[in-house]
Short mmCIF file of C-alpha atoms and ligand atoms in Angstrom, two decimals:
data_model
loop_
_atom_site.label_atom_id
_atom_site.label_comp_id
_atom_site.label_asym_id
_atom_site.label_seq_id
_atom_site.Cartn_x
_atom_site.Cartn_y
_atom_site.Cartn_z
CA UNK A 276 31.73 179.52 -92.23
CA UNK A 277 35.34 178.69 -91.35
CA UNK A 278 37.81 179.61 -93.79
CA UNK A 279 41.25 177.99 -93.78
CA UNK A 280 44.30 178.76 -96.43
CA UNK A 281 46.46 176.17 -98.00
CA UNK A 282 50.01 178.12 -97.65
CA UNK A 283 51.60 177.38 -100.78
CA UNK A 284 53.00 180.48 -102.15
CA UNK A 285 51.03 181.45 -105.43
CA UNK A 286 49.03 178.45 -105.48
CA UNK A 287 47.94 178.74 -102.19
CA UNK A 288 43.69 178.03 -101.87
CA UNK A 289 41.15 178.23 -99.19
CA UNK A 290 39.24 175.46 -97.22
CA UNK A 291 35.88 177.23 -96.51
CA UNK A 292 34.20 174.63 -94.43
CA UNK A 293 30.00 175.34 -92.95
CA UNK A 294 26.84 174.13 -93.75
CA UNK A 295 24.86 175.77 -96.78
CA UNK A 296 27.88 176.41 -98.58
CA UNK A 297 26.22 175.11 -101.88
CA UNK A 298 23.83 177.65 -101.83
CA UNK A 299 26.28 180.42 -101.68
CA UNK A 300 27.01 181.08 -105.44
CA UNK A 301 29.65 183.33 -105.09
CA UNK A 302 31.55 181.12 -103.06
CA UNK A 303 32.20 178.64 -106.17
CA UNK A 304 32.10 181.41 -108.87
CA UNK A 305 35.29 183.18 -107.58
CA UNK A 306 37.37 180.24 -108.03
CA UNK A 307 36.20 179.93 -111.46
CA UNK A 308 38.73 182.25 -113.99
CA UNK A 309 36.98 181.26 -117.41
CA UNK A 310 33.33 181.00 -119.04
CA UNK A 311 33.33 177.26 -118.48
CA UNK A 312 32.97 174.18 -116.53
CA UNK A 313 32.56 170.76 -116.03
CA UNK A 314 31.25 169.29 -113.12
CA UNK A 315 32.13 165.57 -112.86
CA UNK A 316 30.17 163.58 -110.13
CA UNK A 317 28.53 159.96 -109.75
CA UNK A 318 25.42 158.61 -109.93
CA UNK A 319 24.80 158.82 -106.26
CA UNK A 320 26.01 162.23 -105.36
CA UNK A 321 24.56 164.08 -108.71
CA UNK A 322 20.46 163.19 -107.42
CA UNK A 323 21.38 164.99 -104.30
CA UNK A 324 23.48 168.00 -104.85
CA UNK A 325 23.87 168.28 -108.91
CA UNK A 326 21.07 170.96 -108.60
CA UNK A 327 22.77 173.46 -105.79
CA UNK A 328 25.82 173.57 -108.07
CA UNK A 329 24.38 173.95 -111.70
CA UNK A 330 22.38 176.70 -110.03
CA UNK A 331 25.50 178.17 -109.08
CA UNK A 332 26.83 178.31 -112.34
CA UNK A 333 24.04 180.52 -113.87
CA UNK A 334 26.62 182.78 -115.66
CA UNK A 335 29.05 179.62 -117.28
CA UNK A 336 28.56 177.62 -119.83
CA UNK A 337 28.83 173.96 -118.07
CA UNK A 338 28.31 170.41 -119.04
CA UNK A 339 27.99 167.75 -116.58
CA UNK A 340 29.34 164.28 -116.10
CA UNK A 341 27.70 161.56 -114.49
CA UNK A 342 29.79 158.78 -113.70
CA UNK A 343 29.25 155.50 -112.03
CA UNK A 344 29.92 155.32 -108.36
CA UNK A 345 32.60 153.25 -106.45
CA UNK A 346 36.45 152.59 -105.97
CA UNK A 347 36.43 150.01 -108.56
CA UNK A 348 35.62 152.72 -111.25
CA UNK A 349 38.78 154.77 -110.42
CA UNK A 350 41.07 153.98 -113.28
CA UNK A 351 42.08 154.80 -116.70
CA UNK A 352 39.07 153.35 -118.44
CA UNK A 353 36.69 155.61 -116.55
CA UNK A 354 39.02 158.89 -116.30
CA UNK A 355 39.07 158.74 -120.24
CA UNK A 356 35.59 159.05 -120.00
CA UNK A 357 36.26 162.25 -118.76
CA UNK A 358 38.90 163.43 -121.16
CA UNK A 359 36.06 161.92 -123.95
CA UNK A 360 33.41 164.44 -122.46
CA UNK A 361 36.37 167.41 -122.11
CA UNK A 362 37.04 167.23 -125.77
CA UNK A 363 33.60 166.06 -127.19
CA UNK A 364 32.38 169.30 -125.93
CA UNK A 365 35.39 171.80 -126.92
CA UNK A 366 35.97 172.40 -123.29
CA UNK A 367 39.41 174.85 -123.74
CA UNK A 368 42.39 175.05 -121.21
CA UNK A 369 40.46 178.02 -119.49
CA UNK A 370 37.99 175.59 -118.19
CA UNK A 371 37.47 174.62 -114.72
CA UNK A 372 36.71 170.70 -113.23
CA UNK A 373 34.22 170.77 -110.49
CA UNK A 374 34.37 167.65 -108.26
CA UNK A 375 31.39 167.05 -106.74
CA UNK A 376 31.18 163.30 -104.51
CA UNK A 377 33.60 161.51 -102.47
CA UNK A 378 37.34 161.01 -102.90
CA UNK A 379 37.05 158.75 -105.47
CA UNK A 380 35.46 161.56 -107.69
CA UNK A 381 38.00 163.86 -106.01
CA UNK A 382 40.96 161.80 -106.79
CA UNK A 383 39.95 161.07 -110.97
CA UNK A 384 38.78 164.49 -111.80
CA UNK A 385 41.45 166.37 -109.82
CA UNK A 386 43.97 163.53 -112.18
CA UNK A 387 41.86 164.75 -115.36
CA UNK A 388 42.38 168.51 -114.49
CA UNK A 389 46.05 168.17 -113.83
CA UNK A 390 46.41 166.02 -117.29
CA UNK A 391 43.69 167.76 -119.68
CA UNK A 392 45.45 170.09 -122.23
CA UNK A 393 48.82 169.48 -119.53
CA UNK A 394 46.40 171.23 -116.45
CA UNK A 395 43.15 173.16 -116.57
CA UNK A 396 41.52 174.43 -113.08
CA UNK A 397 39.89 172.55 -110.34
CA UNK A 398 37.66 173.11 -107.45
CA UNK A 399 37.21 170.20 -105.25
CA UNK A 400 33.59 170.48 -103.59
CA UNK A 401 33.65 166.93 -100.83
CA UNK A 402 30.61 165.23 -100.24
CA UNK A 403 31.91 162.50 -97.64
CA UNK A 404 33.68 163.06 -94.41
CA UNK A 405 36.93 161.58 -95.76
CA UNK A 406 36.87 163.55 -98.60
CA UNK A 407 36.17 166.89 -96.37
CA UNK A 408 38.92 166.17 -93.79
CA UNK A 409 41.77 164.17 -96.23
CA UNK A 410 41.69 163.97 -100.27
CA UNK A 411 39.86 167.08 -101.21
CA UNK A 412 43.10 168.82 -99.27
CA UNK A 413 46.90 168.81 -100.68
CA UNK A 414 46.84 168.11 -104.16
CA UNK A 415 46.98 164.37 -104.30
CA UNK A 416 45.24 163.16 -107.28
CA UNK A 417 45.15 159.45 -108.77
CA UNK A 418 43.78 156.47 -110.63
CA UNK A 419 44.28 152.86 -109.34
CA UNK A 420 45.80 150.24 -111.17
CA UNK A 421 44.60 146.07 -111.03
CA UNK A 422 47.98 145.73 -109.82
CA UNK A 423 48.52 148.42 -107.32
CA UNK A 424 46.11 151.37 -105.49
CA UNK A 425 47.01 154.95 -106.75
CA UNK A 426 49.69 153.77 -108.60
CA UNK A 427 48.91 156.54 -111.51
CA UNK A 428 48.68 160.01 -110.67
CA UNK A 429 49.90 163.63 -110.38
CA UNK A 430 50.19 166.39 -107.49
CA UNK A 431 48.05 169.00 -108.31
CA UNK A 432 46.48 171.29 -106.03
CA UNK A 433 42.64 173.09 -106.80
CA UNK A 434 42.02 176.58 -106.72
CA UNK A 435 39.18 175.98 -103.63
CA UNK A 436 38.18 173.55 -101.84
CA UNK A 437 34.25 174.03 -100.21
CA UNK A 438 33.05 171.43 -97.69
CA UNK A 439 29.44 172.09 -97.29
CA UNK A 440 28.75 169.60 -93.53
CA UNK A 441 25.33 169.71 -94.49
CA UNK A 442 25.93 167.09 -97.17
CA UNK A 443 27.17 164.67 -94.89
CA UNK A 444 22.96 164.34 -93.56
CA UNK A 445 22.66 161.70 -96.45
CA UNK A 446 25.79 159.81 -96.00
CA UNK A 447 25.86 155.68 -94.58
CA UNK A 448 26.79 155.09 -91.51
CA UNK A 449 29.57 152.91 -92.84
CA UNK A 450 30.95 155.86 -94.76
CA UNK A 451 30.86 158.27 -91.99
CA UNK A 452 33.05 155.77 -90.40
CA UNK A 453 35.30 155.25 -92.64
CA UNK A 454 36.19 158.98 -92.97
CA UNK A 455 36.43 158.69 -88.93
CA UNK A 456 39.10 156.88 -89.29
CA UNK A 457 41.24 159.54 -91.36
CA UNK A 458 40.26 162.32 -88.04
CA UNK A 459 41.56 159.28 -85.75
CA UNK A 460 44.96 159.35 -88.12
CA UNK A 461 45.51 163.18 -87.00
CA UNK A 462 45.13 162.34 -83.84
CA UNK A 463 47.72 159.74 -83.62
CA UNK A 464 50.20 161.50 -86.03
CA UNK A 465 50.81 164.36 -84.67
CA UNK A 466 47.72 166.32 -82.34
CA UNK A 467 47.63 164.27 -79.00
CA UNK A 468 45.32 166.87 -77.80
CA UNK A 469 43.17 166.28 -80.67
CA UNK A 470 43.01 162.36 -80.13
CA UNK A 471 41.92 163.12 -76.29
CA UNK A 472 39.16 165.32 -77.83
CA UNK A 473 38.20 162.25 -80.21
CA UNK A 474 38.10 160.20 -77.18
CA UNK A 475 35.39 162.24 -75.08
CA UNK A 476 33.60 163.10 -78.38
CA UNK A 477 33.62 160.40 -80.87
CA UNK A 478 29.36 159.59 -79.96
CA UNK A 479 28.26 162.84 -80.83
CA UNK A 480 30.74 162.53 -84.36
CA UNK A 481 28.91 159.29 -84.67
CA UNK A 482 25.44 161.14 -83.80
CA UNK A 483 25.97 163.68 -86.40
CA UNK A 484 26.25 166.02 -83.97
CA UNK A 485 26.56 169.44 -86.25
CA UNK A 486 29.31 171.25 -83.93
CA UNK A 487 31.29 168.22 -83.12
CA UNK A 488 31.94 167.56 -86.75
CA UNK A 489 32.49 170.67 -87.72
CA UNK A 490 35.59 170.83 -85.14
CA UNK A 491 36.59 167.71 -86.12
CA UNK A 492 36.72 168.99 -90.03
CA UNK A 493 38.77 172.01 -89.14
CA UNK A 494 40.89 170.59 -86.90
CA UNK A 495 41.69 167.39 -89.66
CA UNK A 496 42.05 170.44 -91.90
CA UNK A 497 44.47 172.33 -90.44
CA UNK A 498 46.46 169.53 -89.77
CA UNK A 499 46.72 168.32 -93.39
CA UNK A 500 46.97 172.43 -94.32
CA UNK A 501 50.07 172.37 -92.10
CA UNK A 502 51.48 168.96 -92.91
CA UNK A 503 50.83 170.11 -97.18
CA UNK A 504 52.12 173.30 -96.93
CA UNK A 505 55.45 171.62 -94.78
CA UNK A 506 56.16 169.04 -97.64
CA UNK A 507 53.70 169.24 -100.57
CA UNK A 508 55.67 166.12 -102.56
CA UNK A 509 56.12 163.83 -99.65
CA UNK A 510 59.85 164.38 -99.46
CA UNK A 511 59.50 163.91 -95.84
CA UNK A 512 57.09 164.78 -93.18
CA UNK A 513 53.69 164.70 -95.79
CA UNK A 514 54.53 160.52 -95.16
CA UNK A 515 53.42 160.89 -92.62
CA UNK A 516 49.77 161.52 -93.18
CA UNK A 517 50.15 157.30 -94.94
CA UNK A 518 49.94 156.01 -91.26
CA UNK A 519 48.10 152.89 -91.46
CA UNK A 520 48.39 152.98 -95.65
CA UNK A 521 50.53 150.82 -96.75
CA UNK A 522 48.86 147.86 -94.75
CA UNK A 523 45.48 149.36 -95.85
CA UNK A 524 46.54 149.96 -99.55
CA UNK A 525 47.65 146.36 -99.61
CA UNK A 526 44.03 145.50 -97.95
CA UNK A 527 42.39 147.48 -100.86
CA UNK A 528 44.00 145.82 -103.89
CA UNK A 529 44.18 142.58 -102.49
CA UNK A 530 40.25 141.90 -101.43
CA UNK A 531 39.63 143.88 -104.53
CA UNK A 532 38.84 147.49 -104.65
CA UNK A 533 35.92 148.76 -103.12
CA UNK A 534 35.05 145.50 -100.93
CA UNK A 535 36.69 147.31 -98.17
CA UNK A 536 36.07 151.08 -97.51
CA UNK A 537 39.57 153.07 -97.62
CA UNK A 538 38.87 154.29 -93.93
CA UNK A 539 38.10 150.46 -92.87
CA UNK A 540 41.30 149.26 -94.39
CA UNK A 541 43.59 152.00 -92.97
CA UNK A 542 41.61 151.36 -89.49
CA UNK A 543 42.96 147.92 -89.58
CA UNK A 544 46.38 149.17 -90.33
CA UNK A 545 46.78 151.76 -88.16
CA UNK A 546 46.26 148.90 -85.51
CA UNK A 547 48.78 146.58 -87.55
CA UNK A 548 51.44 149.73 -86.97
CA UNK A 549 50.66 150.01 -83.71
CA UNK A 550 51.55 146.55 -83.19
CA UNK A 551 54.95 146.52 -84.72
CA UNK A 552 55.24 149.77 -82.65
CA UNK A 553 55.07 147.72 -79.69
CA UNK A 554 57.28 145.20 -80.84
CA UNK A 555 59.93 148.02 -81.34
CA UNK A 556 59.88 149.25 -77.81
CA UNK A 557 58.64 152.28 -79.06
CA UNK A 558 55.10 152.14 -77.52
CA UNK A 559 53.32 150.01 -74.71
CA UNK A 560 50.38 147.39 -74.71
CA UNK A 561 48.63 150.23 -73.17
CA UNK A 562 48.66 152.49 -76.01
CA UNK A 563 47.85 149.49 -78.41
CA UNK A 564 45.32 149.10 -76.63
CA UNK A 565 44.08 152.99 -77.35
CA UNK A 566 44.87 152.59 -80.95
CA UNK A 567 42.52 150.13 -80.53
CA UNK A 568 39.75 151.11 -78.48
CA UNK A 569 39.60 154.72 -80.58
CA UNK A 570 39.14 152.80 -84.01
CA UNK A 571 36.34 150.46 -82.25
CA UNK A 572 34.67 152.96 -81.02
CA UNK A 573 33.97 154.91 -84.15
CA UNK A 574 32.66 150.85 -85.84
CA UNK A 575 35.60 150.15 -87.73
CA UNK A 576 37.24 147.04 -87.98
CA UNK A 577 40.83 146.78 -85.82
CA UNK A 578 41.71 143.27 -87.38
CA UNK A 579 43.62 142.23 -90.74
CA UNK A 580 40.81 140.11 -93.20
CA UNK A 581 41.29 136.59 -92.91
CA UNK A 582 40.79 135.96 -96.62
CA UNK A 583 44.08 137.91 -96.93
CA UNK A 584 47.86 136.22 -96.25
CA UNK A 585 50.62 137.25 -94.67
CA UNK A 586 52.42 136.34 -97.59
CA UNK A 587 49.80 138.67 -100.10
CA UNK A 588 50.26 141.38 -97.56
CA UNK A 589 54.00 141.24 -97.89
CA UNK A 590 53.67 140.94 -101.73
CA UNK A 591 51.66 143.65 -102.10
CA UNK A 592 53.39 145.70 -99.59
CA UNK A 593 56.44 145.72 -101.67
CA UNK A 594 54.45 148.03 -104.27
CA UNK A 595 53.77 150.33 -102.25
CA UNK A 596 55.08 153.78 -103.38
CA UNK A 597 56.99 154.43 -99.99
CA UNK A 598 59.25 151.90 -101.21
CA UNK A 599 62.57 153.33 -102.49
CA UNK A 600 65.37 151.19 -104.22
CA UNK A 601 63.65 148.21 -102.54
CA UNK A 602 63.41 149.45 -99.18
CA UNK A 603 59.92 149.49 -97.81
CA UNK A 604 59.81 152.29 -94.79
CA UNK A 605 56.87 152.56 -92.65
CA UNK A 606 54.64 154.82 -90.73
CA UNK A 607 54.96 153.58 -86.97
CA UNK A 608 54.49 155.41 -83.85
CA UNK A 609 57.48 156.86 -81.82
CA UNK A 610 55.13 158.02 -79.27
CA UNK A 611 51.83 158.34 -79.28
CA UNK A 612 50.42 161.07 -81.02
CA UNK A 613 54.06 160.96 -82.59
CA UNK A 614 54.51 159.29 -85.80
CA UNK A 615 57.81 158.74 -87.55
CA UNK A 616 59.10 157.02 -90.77
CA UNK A 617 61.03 153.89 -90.22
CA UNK A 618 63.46 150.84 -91.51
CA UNK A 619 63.62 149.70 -87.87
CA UNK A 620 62.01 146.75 -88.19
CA UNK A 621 63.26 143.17 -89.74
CA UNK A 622 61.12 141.23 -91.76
CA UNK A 623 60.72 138.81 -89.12
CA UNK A 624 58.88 141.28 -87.03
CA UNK A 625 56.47 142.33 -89.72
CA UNK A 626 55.57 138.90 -90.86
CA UNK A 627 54.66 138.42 -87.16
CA UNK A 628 53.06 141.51 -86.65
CA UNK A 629 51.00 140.44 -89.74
CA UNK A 630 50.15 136.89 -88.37
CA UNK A 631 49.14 138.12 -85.09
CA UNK A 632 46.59 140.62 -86.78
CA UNK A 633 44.17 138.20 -87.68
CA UNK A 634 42.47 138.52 -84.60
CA UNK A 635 41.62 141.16 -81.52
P1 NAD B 240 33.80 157.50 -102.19
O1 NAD B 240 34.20 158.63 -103.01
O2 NAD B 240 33.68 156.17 -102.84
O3 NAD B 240 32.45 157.86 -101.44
C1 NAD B 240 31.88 156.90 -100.61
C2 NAD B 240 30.42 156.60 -100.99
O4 NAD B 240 29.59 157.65 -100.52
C3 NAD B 240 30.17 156.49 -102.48
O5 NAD B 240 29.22 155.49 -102.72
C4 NAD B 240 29.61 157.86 -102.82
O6 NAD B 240 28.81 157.86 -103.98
C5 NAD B 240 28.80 158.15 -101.60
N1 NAD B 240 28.57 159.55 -101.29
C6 NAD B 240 29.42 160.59 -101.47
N2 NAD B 240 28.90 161.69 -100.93
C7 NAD B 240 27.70 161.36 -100.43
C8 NAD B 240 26.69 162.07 -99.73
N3 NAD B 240 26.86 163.34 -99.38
N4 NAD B 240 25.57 161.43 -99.39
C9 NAD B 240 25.40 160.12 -99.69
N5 NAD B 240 26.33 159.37 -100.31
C10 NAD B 240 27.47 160.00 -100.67
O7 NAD B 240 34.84 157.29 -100.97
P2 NAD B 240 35.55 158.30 -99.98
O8 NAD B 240 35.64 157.58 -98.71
O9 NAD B 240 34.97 159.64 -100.02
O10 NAD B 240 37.01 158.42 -100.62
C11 NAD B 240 37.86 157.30 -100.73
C12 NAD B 240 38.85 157.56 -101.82
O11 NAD B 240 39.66 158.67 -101.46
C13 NAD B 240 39.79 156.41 -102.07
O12 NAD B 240 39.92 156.18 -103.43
C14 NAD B 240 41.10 156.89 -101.49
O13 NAD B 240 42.21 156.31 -102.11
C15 NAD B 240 41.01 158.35 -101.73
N6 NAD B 240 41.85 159.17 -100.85
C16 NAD B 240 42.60 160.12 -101.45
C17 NAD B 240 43.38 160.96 -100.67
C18 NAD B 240 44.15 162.06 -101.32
O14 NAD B 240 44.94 162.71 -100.63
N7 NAD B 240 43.93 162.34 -102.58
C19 NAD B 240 43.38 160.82 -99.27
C20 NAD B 240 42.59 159.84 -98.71
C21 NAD B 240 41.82 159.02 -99.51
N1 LIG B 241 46.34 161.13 -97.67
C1 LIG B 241 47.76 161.28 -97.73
C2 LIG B 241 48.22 162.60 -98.28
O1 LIG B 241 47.45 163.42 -98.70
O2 LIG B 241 49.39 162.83 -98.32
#
């Protein structure tokens, strides 16, 4: 097992990362300060690993909560659900939420835990690769709204976070893609070395390939460990980590949530940034072209959806939560493998930069 730390001063956590991790009781009990739980999963998830974690809990009193699976359940109707269960079953403000799924469980339970009694513990246990290398990791924790992805939410960071790899056996193809593309974003942010290592090794991450993606966990890890414990409120740097977002957020809301996977849509941005990159100076065809070839590689799609606008992209850009007294900034690359927070663009360039995204 692997055992990162989360550097934030008292509330700092581990990342224990390795296969079998469900097994090993101890490893979830220790995070848990109270005589009660409530694991929250979905309907998908709970068949396959419910069982390894209420056998953990032996010693607690726990409840469970089963709750239906996809992005188009994260919101307020659903997390009340979860405050419904909390309170039905006199669950006190010594109690700890167990997240047990993908993000999407990840993001409404750890947003339940941070509001329940004003904050009650959490443990985020990730069943997906993007919830093992991105959302389990820094505290972010949300519920969309029709109008706008994320738009409600809180930082609050768990007490533990356990990736068991072995979970990811049972996960689609198309999902283990679409948590590629949140290792590709490391890469291009900020670990160059990384993204060569992505390049050489992105078939065996595809083939499952035990050691490969158990690199490629800790190394996403300790990137988002670093980048957290930097800037845990996004006051500057933590921004960073949205490369590709605020095109993909606006790809999310505006096909409707859960049509296109989070990974897929911020694939197809990171490409759209690369693009204005170019048209900035800032980076060549050539790297483009890299962007490009990377995100293909690992089967996820490098072009905006046709059934999308420019004009709906620019509409629903301008929600985004990077914008600040009306000024949207965006993640583009200085270099590669060096991503910076910028103005420097006109409109003109990103309504292009849209309308030439429609194809390769
Ligand atoms: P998800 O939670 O919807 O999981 C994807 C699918 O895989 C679901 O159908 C799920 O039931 C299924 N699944 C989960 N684990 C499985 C397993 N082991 N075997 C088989 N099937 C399994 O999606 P996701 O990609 O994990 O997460 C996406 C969400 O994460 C989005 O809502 C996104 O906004 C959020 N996110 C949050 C942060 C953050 O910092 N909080 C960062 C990135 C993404
Ligand atoms: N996924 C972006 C962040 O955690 O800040």
């Amino acid at each position: 097992m692997i055992s990162l730390k989360v550097n934030l001063g008292e509330r700092s956590y581990p990342i224990c990362i390795g296969h079998n991790l469900l097994e090993q009781s101890e490893l979830l009990t220790q995070h848990i300060p109270g005589n009660s739980a409530l694991i929250v999963s979905n309907e998908t998830v709970a068949p396959l690993y419910m069982d390894a974690v209420e056998k953990s809990l032996s010693d607690i009193r726990f409840k469970t909560l089963i709750l239906p699976d996809g992005e188009e359940h994260k919101n307020l109707n659903v997390l009340n659900s979860i405050y419904d269960t909390l309170l039905e079953n006199h669950l006190d403000r010594n109690t700890t939420l167990i997240a047990l799924g993908g993000g999407v469980i990840g993001d409404i339970t750890g947003f339940a835990a941070a509001t329940y009694q004003r904050g009650v513990h959490l443990v985020q246990i990730p069943t997906t690769l993007l919830s093992q290398v991105d959302s389990s990791v820094g505290g972010k924790t949300a519920v969309n709204h029709p109008i706008g992805k994320n738009m409600i939410g809180a930082f609050y960071q768990p007490r533990a976070v356990i990736a068991d790899t072995n979970t990811l056996n049972t996960l689609e193809e198309r999902q283990l893609s679409s948590g590629l593309a949140e290792v590709i974003k490391y890469g291009l942010i900020r670990d160059i070395n990384f993204l060569e290592w992505l390049e050489s090794n992105i078939g065996k991450l595809l083939d499952r390939d035990p050691a490969a993606l158990a690199y490629a966990i800790e190394r996403s890890c300790r990137n988002k460990a670093e980048v957290v414990a930097a800037d845990e409120r996004e006051s500057g740097q933590r921004a960073l980590l949205n490369l590709g977002h605020t095109f993909g957020h606006a790809i999310e809301t505006g096909m409707g949530y859960g049509v296109w996977l989070h990974g897929e849509a911020i694939a197809s941005g990171m490409v759209m940034a690369a693009r204005l990159s170019n048209k900035l100076g800032w980076i060549s065809e050539n790297d483009v072209s890299r962007v490009i070839d990377i995100l293909e590689r690992a089967n996820l799609p490098i072009t905006a959806p046709e059934q999308m606008s420019a004009d709906k992209f620019i509409e629903l850009m301008s929600l985004d939560k990077k914008v600040s007294d009306g000024v949207l900034k965006l993640v583009l690359y200085k270099s590669m493998g060096n991503a910076v927070i910028s103005k420097d663009y006109t409109d003109a360039i990103l309504r292009e930069t849209i309308a030439e995204s429609y194809s390769a």
